[in-house]
Amino acid sequence: MLELTDAQIGTWVATFMLPLFRVTAVLMTMPIFGTKMLPARVRLYAALAITVAIVPGLPPMPEFDPLSLRGLMLCGEQILVGALFGFSLQMLFQAFVIAGQIVAIQMGMAFASMVDPVNGVNVAVVSQFMTMLVSILFLLMNGHLVVFEVLSESFTTLPVGNALVVQHFWEIAGRLSWVFGAGVLLILPVVTALLVVNVSFGVMTRAAPQLNIFSIGFPLTLVLGLGLFWVGLADILSHYQALASEALQWLRDLARAR
């Protein structure tokens, strides 16, 4: 007759439950998979499939009692670690969103906004275009596979019960300025050119006050801004590769992965 002890049952439960919490937290917070466009049920099924696939290669899990205080703390720790991984990836996408917002304001298209289905808020159309573009590039260059690889390695480098969650939180907080800086550098040529155009309009207004600069400047700035933005897209791939490499390397540094 087969007899199971509480320790054996707790070990089996921990083998699947603790990795499931970390994987689910990553899928719920990371870009593309963690958006409102993907139903929560689909994300949960994906988390279950990924957990079943990676569990055989994970190190042994500590004994787990889901009804004890220590068990609840372990679950909360895994959720926090996974959410930090997902939040660090969100910074890559938000850099392109900021770049779109800046160029939309400079060219006078800040009023042209739409509901972002990803976050559920109104954003400029240019930002929405940048979000869709970076999402396609992220999937085409297998960025999601790199994330899942780092996630699997994190169970060895950041084992359950020994993850330095507080230290990781402050590391991410210290990188928040990177988002704005990356967004500005991404769209700096277009912003500089539009600044030169606006300065030229100011000089024209000063030289000829009777000239109605608003009736000429607004459509001209809009057309020039769209043209410069279209020309700047030719070099968007190299910028994305640099920013994505830095963001994914930062994710590896957070997970202490190779």
mmCIF file of C-alpha atoms in Angstrom, residues 75-247:
data_model
loop_
_atom_site.group_PDB
_atom_site.id
_atom_site.type_symbol
_atom_site.label_atom_id
_atom_site.label_comp_id
_atom_site.label_asym_id
_atom_site.label_seq_id
_atom_site.Cartn_x
_atom_site.Cartn_y
_atom_site.Cartn_z
ATOM 1 C CA CYS A 75 4.556 32.595 -2.892
ATOM 2 C CA GLY A 76 4.722 36.362 -2.428
ATOM 3 C CA GLU A 77 8.465 36.304 -3.066
ATOM 4 C CA GLN A 78 8.025 34.469 -6.371
ATOM 5 C CA ILE A 79 5.289 36.864 -7.472
ATOM 6 C CA LEU A 80 7.479 39.863 -6.638
ATOM 7 C CA VAL A 81 10.527 38.462 -8.453
ATOM 8 C CA GLY A 82 8.463 37.679 -11.556
ATOM 9 C CA ALA A 83 6.824 41.118 -11.493
ATOM 10 C CA LEU A 84 10.251 42.781 -11.283
ATOM 11 C CA PHE A 85 11.393 40.853 -14.361
ATOM 12 C CA GLY A 86 8.298 41.920 -16.275
ATOM 13 C CA PHE A 87 8.619 45.530 -15.159
ATOM 14 C CA SER A 88 12.235 45.662 -16.313
ATOM 15 C CA LEU A 89 11.098 44.585 -19.800
ATOM 16 C CA GLN A 90 8.373 47.220 -19.810
ATOM 17 C CA MET A 91 11.095 49.880 -19.691
ATOM 18 C CA LEU A 92 12.280 48.901 -23.173
ATOM 19 C CA PHE A 93 8.818 49.466 -24.633
ATOM 20 C CA GLN A 94 8.156 52.633 -22.657
ATOM 21 C CA ALA A 95 11.321 54.199 -24.136
ATOM 22 C CA PHE A 96 9.719 53.999 -27.585
ATOM 23 C CA VAL A 97 6.413 55.292 -26.211
ATOM 24 C CA ILE A 98 8.179 58.328 -24.752
ATOM 25 C CA ALA A 99 9.961 58.889 -28.062
ATOM 26 C CA GLY A 100 6.615 58.888 -29.869
ATOM 27 C CA GLN A 101 5.087 61.312 -27.370
ATOM 28 C CA ILE A 102 7.991 63.745 -27.700
ATOM 29 C CA VAL A 103 7.956 63.821 -31.495
ATOM 30 C CA ALA A 104 4.134 64.111 -31.532
ATOM 31 C CA ILE A 105 4.296 67.181 -29.291
ATOM 32 C CA GLN A 106 7.049 68.758 -31.382
ATOM 33 C CA MET A 107 5.214 68.309 -34.697
ATOM 34 C CA GLY A 108 1.830 69.370 -33.289
ATOM 35 C CA MET A 109 0.144 65.964 -33.302
ATOM 36 C CA ALA A 110 -0.340 65.661 -29.564
ATOM 37 C CA PHE A 111 -4.074 66.184 -30.092
ATOM 38 C CA ALA A 112 -4.227 63.122 -32.383
ATOM 39 C CA SER A 113 -4.637 60.457 -29.724
ATOM 40 C CA MET A 114 -6.331 57.100 -29.473
ATOM 41 C CA VAL A 115 -7.051 54.528 -26.803
ATOM 42 C CA ASP A 116 -4.075 52.256 -26.307
ATOM 43 C CA PRO A 117 -5.472 48.689 -26.024
ATOM 44 C CA VAL A 118 -2.297 47.632 -24.223
ATOM 45 C CA ASN A 119 -2.576 49.992 -21.248
ATOM 46 C CA GLY A 120 -6.138 51.260 -21.611
ATOM 47 C CA VAL A 121 -5.188 54.968 -21.697
ATOM 48 C CA ASN A 122 -5.118 57.639 -24.394
ATOM 49 C CA VAL A 123 -1.766 58.005 -26.129
ATOM 50 C CA ALA A 124 -0.592 59.823 -29.236
ATOM 51 C CA VAL A 125 -0.990 58.004 -32.530
ATOM 52 C CA VAL A 126 2.771 58.192 -33.071
ATOM 53 C CA SER A 127 3.348 56.450 -29.720
ATOM 54 C CA GLN A 128 0.855 53.751 -30.641
ATOM 55 C CA PHE A 129 2.684 53.218 -33.937
ATOM 56 C CA MET A 130 6.006 52.933 -32.094
ATOM 57 C CA THR A 131 4.494 50.420 -29.673
ATOM 58 C CA MET A 132 3.264 48.190 -32.479
ATOM 59 C CA LEU A 133 6.596 48.487 -34.273
ATOM 60 C CA VAL A 134 8.710 47.528 -31.253
ATOM 61 C CA SER A 135 6.318 44.650 -30.442
ATOM 62 C CA ILE A 136 6.807 43.183 -33.908
ATOM 63 C CA LEU A 137 10.580 43.606 -33.706
ATOM 64 C CA PHE A 138 10.650 42.024 -30.231
ATOM 65 C CA LEU A 139 8.859 38.905 -31.474
ATOM 66 C CA LEU A 140 10.721 38.666 -34.770
ATOM 67 C CA MET A 141 14.121 38.824 -33.031
ATOM 68 C CA ASN A 142 13.059 36.132 -30.497
ATOM 69 C CA GLY A 143 13.190 38.443 -27.520
ATOM 70 C CA HIS A 144 10.487 36.406 -25.794
ATOM 71 C CA LEU A 145 12.647 33.269 -26.069
ATOM 72 C CA VAL A 146 15.524 35.089 -24.370
ATOM 73 C CA VAL A 147 13.162 36.118 -21.581
ATOM 74 C CA PHE A 148 12.013 32.532 -21.034
ATOM 75 C CA GLU A 149 15.632 31.338 -21.042
ATOM 76 C CA VAL A 150 16.620 33.888 -18.394
ATOM 77 C CA LEU A 151 13.493 33.013 -16.402
ATOM 78 C CA SER A 152 14.466 29.337 -16.391
ATOM 79 C CA GLU A 153 18.038 30.158 -15.318
ATOM 80 C CA SER A 154 16.786 32.467 -12.564
ATOM 81 C CA PHE A 155 15.625 29.469 -10.507
ATOM 82 C CA THR A 156 19.294 28.450 -10.247
ATOM 83 C CA THR A 157 20.856 31.905 -9.847
ATOM 84 C CA LEU A 158 18.022 33.228 -7.664
ATOM 85 C CA PRO A 159 16.789 30.106 -5.866
ATOM 86 C CA VAL A 160 13.471 30.068 -4.099
ATOM 87 C CA GLY A 161 13.830 31.440 -0.588
ATOM 88 C CA ASN A 162 17.135 33.231 -1.242
ATOM 89 C CA ALA A 163 16.183 35.848 -3.836
ATOM 90 C CA LEU A 164 17.479 39.336 -3.059
ATOM 91 C CA VAL A 165 14.180 41.012 -3.813
ATOM 92 C CA VAL A 166 14.837 44.318 -2.054
ATOM 93 C CA GLN A 167 18.199 44.768 -3.744
ATOM 94 C CA HIS A 168 16.641 44.063 -7.166
ATOM 95 C CA PHE A 169 13.893 46.593 -6.475
ATOM 96 C CA TRP A 170 16.399 49.364 -5.855
ATOM 97 C CA GLU A 171 18.370 48.344 -8.943
ATOM 98 C CA ILE A 172 15.257 48.786 -11.078
ATOM 99 C CA ALA A 173 14.386 52.081 -9.391
ATOM 100 C CA GLY A 174 17.856 53.343 -10.223
ATOM 101 C CA ARG A 175 17.325 52.571 -13.915
ATOM 102 C CA LEU A 176 14.111 54.592 -14.312
ATOM 103 C CA SER A 177 16.058 57.529 -15.747
ATOM 104 C CA TRP A 178 17.297 55.205 -18.506
ATOM 105 C CA VAL A 179 13.797 55.121 -19.999
ATOM 106 C CA PHE A 180 13.540 58.863 -20.566
ATOM 107 C CA GLY A 181 17.143 59.142 -21.747
ATOM 108 C CA ALA A 182 16.716 56.303 -24.244
ATOM 109 C CA GLY A 183 13.492 57.817 -25.560
ATOM 110 C CA VAL A 184 15.101 61.223 -26.092
ATOM 111 C CA LEU A 185 18.170 59.786 -27.822
ATOM 112 C CA LEU A 186 15.951 57.654 -30.034
ATOM 113 C CA ILE A 187 14.132 60.628 -31.513
ATOM 114 C CA LEU A 188 16.782 63.330 -31.019
ATOM 115 C CA PRO A 189 17.491 63.970 -34.759
ATOM 116 C CA VAL A 190 13.806 64.611 -35.485
ATOM 117 C CA VAL A 191 13.398 66.838 -32.441
ATOM 118 C CA THR A 192 16.517 68.825 -33.360
ATOM 119 C CA ALA A 193 15.315 69.372 -36.921
ATOM 120 C CA LEU A 194 11.880 70.501 -35.729
ATOM 121 C CA LEU A 195 13.527 72.847 -33.244
ATOM 122 C CA VAL A 196 15.463 74.455 -36.086
ATOM 123 C CA VAL A 197 12.199 74.851 -38.024
ATOM 124 C CA ASN A 198 10.462 76.502 -35.063
ATOM 125 C CA VAL A 199 13.408 78.839 -34.533
ATOM 126 C CA SER A 200 13.223 79.790 -38.205
ATOM 127 C CA PHE A 201 9.536 80.606 -37.822
ATOM 128 C CA GLY A 202 10.392 82.776 -34.823
ATOM 129 C CA VAL A 203 12.957 84.691 -36.847
ATOM 130 C CA MET A 204 10.409 85.147 -39.654
ATOM 131 C CA THR A 205 7.841 86.475 -37.186
ATOM 132 C CA ARG A 206 10.380 88.916 -35.818
ATOM 133 C CA ALA A 207 11.391 90.083 -39.288
ATOM 134 C CA ALA A 208 7.840 90.354 -40.640
ATOM 135 C CA PRO A 209 5.306 90.867 -37.813
ATOM 136 C CA GLN A 210 2.448 91.270 -40.295
ATOM 137 C CA LEU A 211 2.955 87.691 -41.506
ATOM 138 C CA ASN A 212 0.409 85.253 -40.047
ATOM 139 C CA ILE A 213 2.927 82.645 -39.002
ATOM 140 C CA PHE A 214 0.361 80.353 -37.349
ATOM 141 C CA SER A 215 -1.529 79.687 -40.573
ATOM 142 C CA ILE A 216 1.736 78.757 -42.295
ATOM 143 C CA GLY A 217 3.792 77.286 -39.485
ATOM 144 C CA PHE A 218 1.372 74.656 -38.175
ATOM 145 C CA PRO A 219 0.757 72.728 -41.431
ATOM 146 C CA LEU A 220 4.379 73.131 -42.482
ATOM 147 C CA THR A 221 5.645 71.822 -39.125
ATOM 148 C CA LEU A 222 3.224 68.910 -39.324
ATOM 149 C CA VAL A 223 4.301 67.917 -42.834
ATOM 150 C CA LEU A 224 8.005 68.344 -42.094
ATOM 151 C CA GLY A 225 7.636 66.386 -38.840
ATOM 152 C CA LEU A 226 5.949 63.462 -40.585
ATOM 153 C CA GLY A 227 8.597 63.506 -43.303
ATOM 154 C CA LEU A 228 11.469 63.567 -40.822
ATOM 155 C CA PHE A 229 9.838 60.826 -38.754
ATOM 156 C CA TRP A 230 9.465 58.670 -41.876
ATOM 157 C CA VAL A 231 13.117 59.221 -42.796
ATOM 158 C CA GLY A 232 14.188 58.420 -39.221
ATOM 159 C CA LEU A 233 12.425 55.050 -39.354
ATOM 160 C CA ALA A 234 15.125 53.828 -41.737
ATOM 161 C CA ASP A 235 17.529 53.668 -38.795
ATOM 162 C CA ILE A 236 15.060 52.408 -36.195
ATOM 163 C CA LEU A 237 16.338 48.818 -36.375
ATOM 164 C CA SER A 238 19.856 49.716 -35.241
ATOM 165 C CA HIS A 239 18.455 51.777 -32.356
ATOM 166 C CA TYR A 240 16.170 48.924 -31.343
ATOM 167 C CA GLN A 241 19.004 46.400 -31.403
ATOM 168 C CA ALA A 242 21.121 48.580 -29.115
ATOM 169 C CA LEU A 243 18.298 49.269 -26.652
ATOM 170 C CA ALA A 244 16.991 45.689 -26.682
ATOM 171 C CA SER A 245 20.478 44.278 -26.122
ATOM 172 C CA GLU A 246 20.971 46.605 -23.159
ATOM 173 C CA ALA A 247 17.552 45.800 -21.700
#
